[in-house]
Structure formats: C-alpha cells, structure tokens
Coordinates of N, CA and C in Angstrom, one line a residue:
M353 N -4.9 165.0 76.4 CA -6.3 164.8 76.6 C -6.9 166.1 77.2
A354 N -7.9 166.6 76.5 CA -8.5 167.9 77.0 C -9.5 167.6 78.1
K355 N -9.6 168.5 79.0 CA -10.6 168.4 80.1 C -12.0 168.5 79.5
T356 N -12.9 167.7 80.0 CA -14.3 167.7 79.6 C -15.2 167.7 80.8
I357 N -16.5 168.2 80.6 CA -17.5 168.2 81.6 C -18.7 167.5 81.0
V358 N -19.5 166.8 81.8 CA -20.7 166.2 81.4 C -21.9 167.1 81.9
V359 N -22.7 167.6 81.0 CA -23.8 168.5 81.4 C -25.1 167.8 81.1
K360 N -26.0 168.0 82.1 CA -27.4 167.3 81.9 C -28.4 168.4 82.0
Q361 N -29.4 168.3 81.1 CA -30.5 169.3 81.2 C -31.5 168.8 82.2
I362 N -31.8 169.7 83.2 CA -32.8 169.3 84.2 C -34.0 170.2 84.2
G363 N -34.0 171.3 83.4 CA -35.2 172.2 83.4 C -35.7 172.3 81.9
S364 N -37.0 172.6 81.9 CA -37.6 172.8 80.6 C -37.5 174.2 80.0
P365 N -37.3 174.3 78.7 CA -37.2 175.7 78.1 C -38.6 176.3 77.9
I366 N -39.7 175.6 78.3 CA -41.0 176.2 78.1 C -41.2 177.4 79.0
R367 N -41.7 178.5 78.4 CA -42.0 179.7 79.1 C -40.7 180.4 79.6
R368 N -39.6 180.2 78.9 CA -38.3 180.8 79.2 C -38.0 181.8 78.1
P369 N -37.2 182.8 78.4 CA -36.8 183.7 77.3 C -36.0 183.0 76.2
E370 N -36.2 183.6 75.0 CA -35.6 183.0 73.8 C -34.0 182.9 74.0
K371 N -33.4 183.8 74.6 CA -32.0 183.7 74.8 C -31.6 182.5 75.6
Q372 N -32.4 182.1 76.6 CA -32.1 180.9 77.4 C -32.3 179.6 76.5
R373 N -33.3 179.7 75.7 CA -33.5 178.5 74.8 C -32.4 178.3 73.8
Q374 N -31.9 179.5 73.3 CA -30.8 179.4 72.4 C -29.5 178.9 73.0
T375 N -29.3 179.3 74.3 CA -28.1 178.8 75.1 C -28.2 177.3 75.2
L376 N -29.4 176.7 75.5 CA -29.5 175.3 75.6 C -29.2 174.6 74.3
I377 N -29.6 175.2 73.2 CA -29.3 174.6 71.9 C -27.9 174.7 71.6
G378 N -27.2 175.8 72.0 CA -25.8 176.0 71.8 C -25.0 174.9 72.5
L379 N -25.5 174.5 73.7 CA -24.9 173.4 74.4 C -25.2 172.0 73.9
G380 N -26.1 172.0 72.9 CA -26.5 170.7 72.3 C -27.5 170.0 73.1
L381 N -28.3 170.7 73.9 CA -29.3 170.1 74.7 C -30.7 170.6 74.2
N382 N -31.7 169.7 74.1 CA -33.0 170.1 73.6 C -34.1 169.3 74.2
K383 N -33.8 168.2 75.0 CA -34.8 167.4 75.6 C -34.4 167.2 77.1
M384 N -35.4 167.0 77.9 CA -35.2 166.8 79.3 C -34.3 165.6 79.6
H385 N -33.5 165.7 80.6 CA -32.6 164.6 81.0 C -31.6 164.1 80.0
K386 N -31.4 164.9 78.9 CA -30.3 164.6 78.0 C -29.0 165.0 78.5
T387 N -27.9 164.3 78.2 CA -26.6 164.7 78.7 C -25.7 164.8 77.5
R388 N -24.7 165.7 77.7 CA -23.7 165.9 76.6 C -22.3 166.0 77.3
E389 N -21.3 165.5 76.7 CA -19.9 165.7 77.1 C -19.3 166.8 76.3
L390 N -18.9 167.9 77.0 CA -18.4 169.0 76.3 C -17.0 169.4 76.8
E391 N -16.2 170.0 75.9 CA -14.9 170.5 76.3 C -15.0 171.6 77.4
D392 N -14.2 171.5 78.4 CA -14.2 172.4 79.5 C -13.5 173.7 79.1
T393 N -14.2 174.7 78.5 CA -13.7 175.9 78.1 C -14.4 177.1 78.8
P394 N -13.8 178.3 78.9 CA -14.5 179.4 79.5 C -15.9 179.7 78.8
A395 N -16.0 179.5 77.5 CA -17.2 179.7 76.8 C -18.3 178.8 77.3
V396 N -18.0 177.5 77.4 CA -19.0 176.5 77.8 C -19.4 176.8 79.3
R397 N -18.4 177.1 80.1 CA -18.7 177.4 81.5 C -19.6 178.6 81.7
G398 N -19.4 179.6 80.8 CA -20.2 180.8 80.8 C -21.6 180.5 80.4
M399 N -21.8 179.6 79.4 CA -23.1 179.2 79.0 C -23.9 178.5 80.1
V400 N -23.2 177.6 80.8 CA -23.8 176.9 81.9 C -24.1 177.8 83.0
A401 N -23.3 178.8 83.3 CA -23.5 179.8 84.4 C -24.7 180.7 84.1
K402 N -25.1 180.9 82.8 CA -26.2 181.7 82.4 C -27.6 181.0 82.7
I403 N -27.5 179.7 82.7 CA -28.8 178.9 82.9 C -28.6 177.8 83.9
P404 N -28.2 178.2 85.2 CA -28.0 177.2 86.2 C -29.3 176.5 86.6
H405 N -30.4 177.1 86.4 CA -31.7 176.5 86.8 C -32.2 175.5 85.8
M406 N -31.5 175.4 84.6 CA -31.9 174.4 83.6 C -30.9 173.3 83.3
V407 N -29.7 173.5 83.8 CA -28.6 172.5 83.6 C -27.8 172.2 84.8
E408 N -27.2 171.1 84.9 CA -26.3 170.8 86.0 C -25.1 170.1 85.5
I409 N -23.9 170.3 86.1 CA -22.7 169.6 85.7 C -22.7 168.3 86.5
I410 N -22.7 167.2 85.8 CA -22.7 165.9 86.4 C -21.3 165.4 86.8
E411 N -20.4 165.6 85.9 CA -19.0 165.1 86.1 C -18.0 165.9 85.4
E412 N -16.8 166.0 86.0 CA -15.7 166.6 85.3 C -14.6 165.6 85.1
K413 N -14.1 165.5 83.9 CA -13.1 164.5 83.5 C -11.8 165.2 83.1
G414 N -10.7 164.5 83.3 CA -9.4 165.1 82.9 C -8.9 165.9 83.9

C-alpha cells in the first residue's frame, strides 16, 4: 500500500498568478473546500509547498 495524503483547498485562485492556478489544477483542485487523496511523492509535496496559503494537508495515510 502506497502512502497517501489528503489535501484540501482553502484559498481562492482569484487574483493569484497563473502559475499558482495551474499548480492547483495539477493537484486536481478547482473549487473551494474540495479534497483530494493523492500519492505522497516528492512532486506532490513540492506542489503543496509552492501554494501553502491555498491548500492544507488534512491527513496522512499509510
């Protein structure tokens, strides 16, 4: 079983740089308070670290 993390969008992409919007889309988030369970990889952790004001890690599994 692979490690996973649950990520929740807590910030709006309105008036944010395009790169930050694309990072949200890359994580599969596009609406406020939406959650996604993603594989815990360095790439995903890096994307979350780029936009800490817009997402939060709710839970780590595995």
